[in-house]
């Protein structure tokens, strides 16, 4: 598959994956661009301290903002104590990264590629339009979910994340 750029989180597992993608690309000189903007949701020092103390249940409660035994979705504005990020914070980073990528790689087209006008699903990553840079972002679950939602809901208020990339792949 033709890839023009690979961007990755600064965290090791994402960087390692990005290196493998670049290595198997048509261009042997493709470099991985690592940026902190792509890292996973920051969990906060209180969550880290609870994990280190072996209190995983407490860590989970602190991370999700839910009371012990409570289930449901983490409130989008909830920030775990000690410097954690909310889902809204991650969504803002995802939007900033998308705007940065569009500014750097975006192309204005007179019309959309004909082979994609009627498509609602891309059947294969090998069928991508020519003349448009193909950029790969290698990151983590919450960041990738928020990036997807940013693209999917462009121009609309974000209500709820509807995807969950536990192990992202085609």
mmCIF file of C-alpha atoms in Angstrom:
data_model
loop_
_atom_site.group_PDB
_atom_site.id
_atom_site.type_symbol
_atom_site.label_atom_id
_atom_site.label_comp_id
_atom_site.label_asym_id
_atom_site.label_seq_id
_atom_site.Cartn_x
_atom_site.Cartn_y
_atom_site.Cartn_z
ATOM 1 C CA UNK A 1 0.000 0.000 0.000
ATOM 2 C CA UNK A 2 1.210 3.494 -0.806
ATOM 3 C CA UNK A 3 1.798 5.544 2.363
ATOM 4 C CA UNK A 4 3.078 9.113 2.277
ATOM 5 C CA UNK A 5 3.511 9.723 6.008
ATOM 6 C CA UNK A 6 3.398 7.803 9.275
ATOM 7 C CA UNK A 7 2.677 9.705 12.479
ATOM 8 C CA UNK A 8 2.832 7.985 15.864
ATOM 9 C CA UNK A 9 2.451 8.483 19.562
ATOM 10 C CA UNK A 10 5.666 8.881 21.515
ATOM 11 C CA UNK A 11 4.747 5.794 23.558
ATOM 12 C CA UNK A 12 6.909 2.787 22.711
ATOM 13 C CA UNK A 13 4.279 0.279 21.524
ATOM 14 C CA UNK A 14 2.799 2.753 19.032
ATOM 15 C CA UNK A 15 6.240 3.786 17.812
ATOM 16 C CA UNK A 16 7.261 0.135 17.314
ATOM 17 C CA UNK A 17 4.093 -0.533 15.296
ATOM 18 C CA UNK A 18 4.694 2.590 13.205
ATOM 19 C CA UNK A 19 8.258 1.471 12.460
ATOM 20 C CA UNK A 20 6.946 -1.867 11.142
ATOM 21 C CA UNK A 21 4.406 -0.078 8.939
ATOM 22 C CA UNK A 22 7.111 2.203 7.543
ATOM 23 C CA UNK A 23 9.487 -0.720 7.009
ATOM 24 C CA UNK A 24 6.954 -2.543 4.825
ATOM 25 C CA UNK A 25 5.943 0.502 2.790
ATOM 26 C CA UNK A 26 6.833 1.031 -0.868
ATOM 27 C CA UNK A 27 9.219 3.839 0.121
ATOM 28 C CA UNK A 28 12.150 2.451 2.115
ATOM 29 C CA UNK A 29 13.052 5.987 3.261
ATOM 30 C CA UNK A 30 9.699 6.657 4.944
ATOM 31 C CA UNK A 31 10.307 8.042 8.427
ATOM 32 C CA UNK A 32 8.059 7.792 11.464
ATOM 33 C CA UNK A 33 7.105 11.172 12.869
ATOM 34 C CA UNK A 34 6.451 10.902 16.601
ATOM 35 C CA UNK A 35 4.452 13.548 18.432
ATOM 36 C CA UNK A 36 3.132 13.777 21.959
ATOM 37 C CA UNK A 37 -0.257 14.940 20.654
ATOM 38 C CA UNK A 38 -1.075 11.302 19.708
ATOM 39 C CA UNK A 39 -0.548 9.746 23.161
ATOM 40 C CA UNK A 40 -3.281 7.886 25.023
ATOM 41 C CA UNK A 41 -5.553 9.596 27.551
ATOM 42 C CA UNK A 42 -3.489 10.662 30.563
ATOM 43 C CA UNK A 43 -4.721 8.713 33.566
ATOM 44 C CA UNK A 44 -3.541 11.039 36.333
ATOM 45 C CA UNK A 45 -1.167 10.471 39.250
ATOM 46 C CA UNK A 46 -3.898 9.246 41.620
ATOM 47 C CA UNK A 47 -4.685 6.383 39.212
ATOM 48 C CA UNK A 48 -0.996 5.529 38.853
ATOM 49 C CA UNK A 49 -0.539 5.562 42.648
ATOM 50 C CA UNK A 50 -3.532 3.240 43.113
ATOM 51 C CA UNK A 51 -2.145 0.815 40.488
ATOM 52 C CA UNK A 52 1.296 0.827 42.118
ATOM 53 C CA UNK A 53 -0.342 0.112 45.500
ATOM 54 C CA UNK A 54 -2.136 -2.892 43.992
ATOM 55 C CA UNK A 55 -5.551 -1.243 44.352
ATOM 56 C CA UNK A 56 -6.760 -1.895 40.805
ATOM 57 C CA UNK A 57 -10.442 -1.511 41.684
ATOM 58 C CA UNK A 58 -9.756 1.916 43.173
ATOM 59 C CA UNK A 59 -7.636 2.803 40.134
ATOM 60 C CA UNK A 60 -10.505 1.852 37.830
ATOM 61 C CA UNK A 61 -12.970 3.955 39.846
ATOM 62 C CA UNK A 62 -10.616 6.952 39.753
ATOM 63 C CA UNK A 63 -9.983 6.538 36.022
ATOM 64 C CA UNK A 64 -13.643 6.205 35.032
ATOM 65 C CA UNK A 65 -15.108 8.642 37.547
ATOM 66 C CA UNK A 66 -17.726 6.077 38.517
ATOM 67 C CA UNK A 67 -18.529 5.068 42.090
ATOM 68 C CA UNK A 68 -17.580 1.575 43.288
ATOM 69 C CA UNK A 69 -20.018 -0.909 41.772
ATOM 70 C CA UNK A 70 -21.478 1.697 39.416
ATOM 71 C CA UNK A 71 -21.438 0.904 35.712
ATOM 72 C CA UNK A 72 -21.866 3.090 32.689
ATOM 73 C CA UNK A 73 -19.983 5.507 30.521
ATOM 74 C CA UNK A 74 -17.286 7.794 31.898
ATOM 75 C CA UNK A 75 -18.650 11.344 31.916
ATOM 76 C CA UNK A 76 -16.968 13.157 28.999
ATOM 77 C CA UNK A 77 -15.799 16.059 31.167
ATOM 78 C CA UNK A 78 -14.431 13.920 34.031
ATOM 79 C CA UNK A 79 -10.687 14.323 34.683
ATOM 80 C CA UNK A 80 -8.997 11.732 36.893
ATOM 81 C CA UNK A 81 -7.265 13.397 39.865
ATOM 82 C CA UNK A 82 -3.616 14.320 39.636
ATOM 83 C CA UNK A 83 -3.448 15.623 36.074
ATOM 84 C CA UNK A 84 -5.649 13.146 34.217
ATOM 85 C CA UNK A 85 -7.410 14.036 30.972
ATOM 86 C CA UNK A 86 -11.107 13.943 30.225
ATOM 87 C CA UNK A 87 -12.479 12.441 27.025
ATOM 88 C CA UNK A 88 -13.245 16.027 25.977
ATOM 89 C CA UNK A 89 -9.556 16.907 26.470
ATOM 90 C CA UNK A 90 -8.511 13.985 24.259
ATOM 91 C CA UNK A 91 -11.139 14.963 21.670
ATOM 92 C CA UNK A 92 -9.646 18.473 21.552
ATOM 93 C CA UNK A 93 -6.167 16.981 20.978
ATOM 94 C CA UNK A 94 -7.571 14.693 18.281
ATOM 95 C CA UNK A 95 -9.213 17.636 16.514
ATOM 96 C CA UNK A 96 -6.008 19.700 16.769
ATOM 97 C CA UNK A 97 -4.015 16.795 15.293
ATOM 98 C CA UNK A 98 -6.512 16.379 12.454
ATOM 99 C CA UNK A 99 -6.369 20.088 11.618
ATOM 100 C CA UNK A 100 -2.554 19.909 11.701
ATOM 101 C CA UNK A 101 -2.566 16.876 9.353
ATOM 102 C CA UNK A 102 -5.057 18.507 6.982
ATOM 103 C CA UNK A 103 -2.951 21.655 6.893
ATOM 104 C CA UNK A 104 0.208 19.675 6.134
ATOM 105 C CA UNK A 105 -1.146 17.012 3.760
ATOM 106 C CA UNK A 106 -4.616 18.100 2.640
ATOM 107 C CA UNK A 107 -5.340 18.624 -1.056
ATOM 108 C CA UNK A 108 -8.141 20.608 -2.616
ATOM 109 C CA UNK A 109 -9.989 18.642 -5.262
ATOM 110 C CA UNK A 110 -12.300 19.940 -7.956
ATOM 111 C CA UNK A 111 -14.556 16.963 -7.250
ATOM 112 C CA UNK A 112 -14.410 13.861 -5.052
ATOM 113 C CA UNK A 113 -12.763 10.752 -6.514
ATOM 114 C CA UNK A 114 -15.458 9.076 -8.643
ATOM 115 C CA UNK A 115 -14.742 5.589 -7.311
ATOM 116 C CA UNK A 116 -15.610 6.781 -3.782
ATOM 117 C CA UNK A 117 -18.686 8.957 -4.351
ATOM 118 C CA UNK A 118 -21.187 6.150 -3.749
ATOM 119 C CA UNK A 119 -19.089 4.066 -1.337
ATOM 120 C CA UNK A 120 -20.047 3.894 2.312
ATOM 121 C CA UNK A 121 -17.454 1.251 3.187
ATOM 122 C CA UNK A 122 -13.897 0.921 1.917
ATOM 123 C CA UNK A 123 -13.464 -2.796 1.253
ATOM 124 C CA UNK A 124 -9.694 -2.843 1.413
ATOM 125 C CA UNK A 125 -6.907 -0.509 2.507
ATOM 126 C CA UNK A 126 -5.318 -1.211 -0.888
ATOM 127 C CA UNK A 127 -8.098 0.659 -2.691
ATOM 128 C CA UNK A 128 -7.354 4.284 -1.933
ATOM 129 C CA UNK A 129 -7.684 7.287 -4.269
ATOM 130 C CA UNK A 130 -4.639 8.417 -6.208
ATOM 131 C CA UNK A 131 -3.368 11.965 -5.842
ATOM 132 C CA UNK A 132 -4.406 12.274 -2.207
ATOM 133 C CA UNK A 133 -1.648 11.795 0.389
ATOM 134 C CA UNK A 134 -2.147 8.698 2.513
ATOM 135 C CA UNK A 135 -1.267 9.360 6.136
ATOM 136 C CA UNK A 136 -1.221 6.701 8.841
ATOM 137 C CA UNK A 137 -1.699 7.649 12.507
ATOM 138 C CA UNK A 138 -0.574 5.039 15.035
ATOM 139 C CA UNK A 139 -1.883 5.710 18.509
ATOM 140 C CA UNK A 140 -4.038 4.139 21.223
ATOM 141 C CA UNK A 141 -7.665 3.255 21.981
ATOM 142 C CA UNK A 142 -9.127 6.464 23.439
ATOM 143 C CA UNK A 143 -7.159 8.778 21.142
ATOM 144 C CA UNK A 144 -8.073 6.788 18.005
ATOM 145 C CA UNK A 145 -11.717 6.610 19.073
ATOM 146 C CA UNK A 146 -11.828 10.371 19.560
ATOM 147 C CA UNK A 147 -10.015 10.967 16.250
ATOM 148 C CA UNK A 148 -12.592 8.813 14.453
ATOM 149 C CA UNK A 149 -15.469 10.625 16.160
ATOM 150 C CA UNK A 150 -13.921 13.993 15.270
ATOM 151 C CA UNK A 151 -13.869 13.047 11.595
ATOM 152 C CA UNK A 152 -17.267 11.330 11.648
ATOM 153 C CA UNK A 153 -19.015 14.202 13.466
ATOM 154 C CA UNK A 154 -17.177 17.101 11.796
ATOM 155 C CA UNK A 155 -19.187 20.277 12.282
ATOM 156 C CA UNK A 156 -21.491 18.750 14.914
ATOM 157 C CA UNK A 157 -21.368 18.566 18.694
ATOM 158 C CA UNK A 158 -19.779 15.404 20.031
ATOM 159 C CA UNK A 159 -22.232 13.430 22.129
ATOM 160 C CA UNK A 160 -20.832 9.954 22.654
ATOM 161 C CA UNK A 161 -17.963 7.862 21.373
ATOM 162 C CA UNK A 162 -19.406 4.950 19.434
ATOM 163 C CA UNK A 163 -16.221 3.063 18.636
ATOM 164 C CA UNK A 164 -13.694 1.182 20.731
ATOM 165 C CA UNK A 165 -10.399 0.095 19.206
ATOM 166 C CA UNK A 166 -9.156 -2.565 21.617
ATOM 167 C CA UNK A 167 -6.656 -3.844 19.050
ATOM 168 C CA UNK A 168 -6.768 -1.722 15.946
ATOM 169 C CA UNK A 169 -6.421 -3.462 12.603
ATOM 170 C CA UNK A 170 -8.015 -3.599 9.152
#
